[in-house]
Amino acid sequence: MSLTLNPAAVQFAKRLIEDGHYKNDQGHWGEHNPKTAAQNSYLSKHEIEEYGQWHLGLDMSKAEDTKGRYHFPYGDFKTVHRDGLIAAKERAAQQGYTDIEQAADELLQTLEAKAAK
């Protein structure tokens, strides 16, 4: 599987952070990462492109209209989560996706700077 950075997700996350839609949480991403039921509920009300904006990675070998195309979630469909960005950064580093790792790190720094104000 070869993933690429999802630039639409990066821009969307930046906008959310700038607009104050973030949580500077210290918890574990597993507590906030939307489960399958929440994902399906979101998709019942939104287009797949909107779902994709919540994921930093794209698997271009998967069909555009499938959840399997999107990887490295960072939010709960409402807010960007600090622990979600940390999890995405760490997983991307472990799997060798440096562009996704770097984007997650930059978003994390943006969120932390905004939260410090």
mmCIF file of C-alpha atoms in Angstrom:
data_model
loop_
_atom_site.group_PDB
_atom_site.id
_atom_site.type_symbol
_atom_site.label_atom_id
_atom_site.label_comp_id
_atom_site.label_asym_id
_atom_site.label_seq_id
_atom_site.Cartn_x
_atom_site.Cartn_y
_atom_site.Cartn_z
ATOM 1 C CA MET A 1 0.000 0.000 0.000
ATOM 2 C CA SER A 2 1.377 3.366 -0.969
ATOM 3 C CA LEU A 3 -0.154 6.432 0.589
ATOM 4 C CA THR A 4 0.190 10.049 -0.422
ATOM 5 C CA LEU A 5 -0.461 13.234 1.480
ATOM 6 C CA ASN A 6 -3.994 14.575 1.248
ATOM 7 C CA PRO A 7 -3.459 18.336 0.662
ATOM 8 C CA ALA A 8 -7.193 19.067 1.026
ATOM 9 C CA ALA A 9 -7.087 17.596 4.542
ATOM 10 C CA VAL A 10 -4.065 19.709 5.479
ATOM 11 C CA GLN A 11 -5.763 22.909 4.337
ATOM 12 C CA PHE A 12 -9.014 21.928 6.060
ATOM 13 C CA ALA A 13 -7.200 21.189 9.339
ATOM 14 C CA LYS A 14 -5.331 24.506 9.177
ATOM 15 C CA ARG A 15 -8.611 26.356 8.695
ATOM 16 C CA LEU A 16 -10.237 24.504 11.596
ATOM 17 C CA ILE A 17 -7.321 25.312 13.891
ATOM 18 C CA GLU A 18 -7.292 28.980 12.877
ATOM 19 C CA ASP A 19 -11.050 29.143 13.526
ATOM 20 C CA GLY A 20 -10.587 27.648 16.998
ATOM 21 C CA HIS A 21 -12.049 24.211 16.239
ATOM 22 C CA TYR A 22 -9.431 22.141 18.025
ATOM 23 C CA LYS A 23 -8.827 20.316 21.275
ATOM 24 C CA ASN A 24 -5.436 20.562 22.899
ATOM 25 C CA ASP A 25 -6.055 17.235 24.603
ATOM 26 C CA GLN A 26 -3.512 15.147 26.424
ATOM 27 C CA GLY A 27 -5.476 11.910 26.233
ATOM 28 C CA HIS A 28 -5.077 8.876 24.084
ATOM 29 C CA TRP A 29 -6.292 9.108 20.479
ATOM 30 C CA GLY A 30 -8.147 5.826 20.905
ATOM 31 C CA GLU A 31 -10.548 7.682 23.199
ATOM 32 C CA HIS A 32 -11.412 10.281 20.542
ATOM 33 C CA ASN A 33 -10.907 8.490 17.220
ATOM 34 C CA PRO A 34 -14.392 8.025 15.711
ATOM 35 C CA LYS A 35 -15.500 4.419 15.736
ATOM 36 C CA THR A 36 -17.127 2.757 12.725
ATOM 37 C CA ALA A 37 -20.660 3.740 13.780
ATOM 38 C CA ALA A 38 -19.656 7.420 14.063
ATOM 39 C CA GLN A 39 -17.916 7.263 10.696
ATOM 40 C CA ASN A 40 -20.972 5.723 9.047
ATOM 41 C CA SER A 41 -23.261 8.251 10.706
ATOM 42 C CA TYR A 42 -21.097 11.099 9.385
ATOM 43 C CA LEU A 43 -21.122 9.590 5.892
ATOM 44 C CA SER A 44 -24.920 9.298 5.961
ATOM 45 C CA LYS A 45 -25.090 13.103 6.204
ATOM 46 C CA HIS A 46 -21.961 14.161 4.269
ATOM 47 C CA GLU A 47 -20.192 13.453 1.014
ATOM 48 C CA ILE A 48 -17.161 11.157 0.910
ATOM 49 C CA GLU A 49 -14.970 14.165 0.024
ATOM 50 C CA GLU A 50 -15.930 15.768 3.337
ATOM 51 C CA TYR A 51 -15.067 12.533 5.129
ATOM 52 C CA GLY A 52 -11.726 12.525 3.336
ATOM 53 C CA GLN A 53 -10.854 15.978 4.645
ATOM 54 C CA TRP A 54 -10.500 14.447 8.093
ATOM 55 C CA HIS A 55 -7.671 12.138 6.939
ATOM 56 C CA LEU A 56 -4.093 13.135 6.110
ATOM 57 C CA GLY A 57 -3.365 10.101 3.918
ATOM 58 C CA LEU A 58 -4.777 8.897 0.600
ATOM 59 C CA ASP A 59 -4.513 5.414 -0.871
ATOM 60 C CA MET A 60 -4.882 6.145 -4.564
ATOM 61 C CA SER A 61 -5.271 2.427 -5.339
ATOM 62 C CA LYS A 62 -8.685 2.453 -3.622
ATOM 63 C CA ALA A 63 -11.859 3.789 -5.208
ATOM 64 C CA GLU A 64 -12.685 7.432 -4.500
ATOM 65 C CA ASP A 65 -16.038 6.582 -2.948
ATOM 66 C CA THR A 66 -14.706 4.199 -0.278
ATOM 67 C CA LYS A 67 -13.586 4.729 3.304
ATOM 68 C CA GLY A 68 -10.587 2.517 2.577
ATOM 69 C CA ARG A 69 -9.064 5.292 0.496
ATOM 70 C CA TYR A 70 -8.528 7.488 3.575
ATOM 71 C CA HIS A 71 -5.934 7.015 6.331
ATOM 72 C CA PHE A 72 -4.414 8.897 9.263
ATOM 73 C CA PRO A 73 -7.476 10.542 10.825
ATOM 74 C CA TYR A 74 -6.829 13.548 13.050
ATOM 75 C CA GLY A 75 -10.227 14.687 14.292
ATOM 76 C CA ASP A 76 -13.694 13.659 15.370
ATOM 77 C CA PHE A 77 -15.649 15.295 12.485
ATOM 78 C CA LYS A 78 -16.044 18.425 14.613
ATOM 79 C CA THR A 79 -12.599 19.380 15.885
ATOM 80 C CA VAL A 80 -8.927 18.722 15.296
ATOM 81 C CA HIS A 81 -7.457 16.755 18.187
ATOM 82 C CA ARG A 82 -3.901 17.217 19.365
ATOM 83 C CA ASP A 83 -3.675 13.530 20.212
ATOM 84 C CA GLY A 84 -5.007 12.678 16.741
ATOM 85 C CA LEU A 85 -2.201 14.659 15.124
ATOM 86 C CA ILE A 86 0.350 13.005 17.398
ATOM 87 C CA ALA A 87 -0.998 9.568 16.502
ATOM 88 C CA ALA A 88 -0.952 10.382 12.771
ATOM 89 C CA LYS A 89 2.586 11.720 13.021
ATOM 90 C CA GLU A 90 3.868 8.673 14.905
ATOM 91 C CA ARG A 91 2.150 6.134 12.652
ATOM 92 C CA ALA A 92 3.329 7.922 9.502
ATOM 93 C CA ALA A 93 6.904 7.931 10.832
ATOM 94 C CA GLN A 94 6.724 4.227 11.671
ATOM 95 C CA GLN A 95 5.408 3.407 8.201
ATOM 96 C CA GLY A 96 7.833 5.667 6.319
ATOM 97 C CA TYR A 97 5.378 8.297 5.039
ATOM 98 C CA THR A 98 7.580 11.327 5.658
ATOM 99 C CA ASP A 99 5.303 13.790 3.860
ATOM 100 C CA ILE A 100 2.360 12.810 6.055
ATOM 101 C CA GLU A 101 4.570 12.802 9.157
ATOM 102 C CA GLN A 102 5.823 16.302 8.347
ATOM 103 C CA ALA A 103 2.315 17.640 7.646
ATOM 104 C CA ALA A 104 1.019 16.214 10.934
ATOM 105 C CA ASP A 105 3.961 17.768 12.771
ATOM 106 C CA GLU A 106 3.364 21.190 11.198
ATOM 107 C CA LEU A 107 -0.333 21.030 12.074
ATOM 108 C CA LEU A 108 0.558 19.978 15.621
ATOM 109 C CA GLN A 109 2.886 22.957 15.980
ATOM 110 C CA THR A 110 0.177 25.276 14.608
ATOM 111 C CA LEU A 111 -2.376 23.892 17.070
ATOM 112 C CA GLU A 112 -0.020 24.177 20.034
ATOM 113 C CA ALA A 113 0.946 27.744 19.108
ATOM 114 C CA LYS A 114 -2.721 28.724 18.780
ATOM 115 C CA ALA A 115 -3.581 27.035 22.098
ATOM 116 C CA ALA A 116 -0.756 28.897 23.849
ATOM 117 C CA LYS A 117 -2.254 32.301 22.999
#
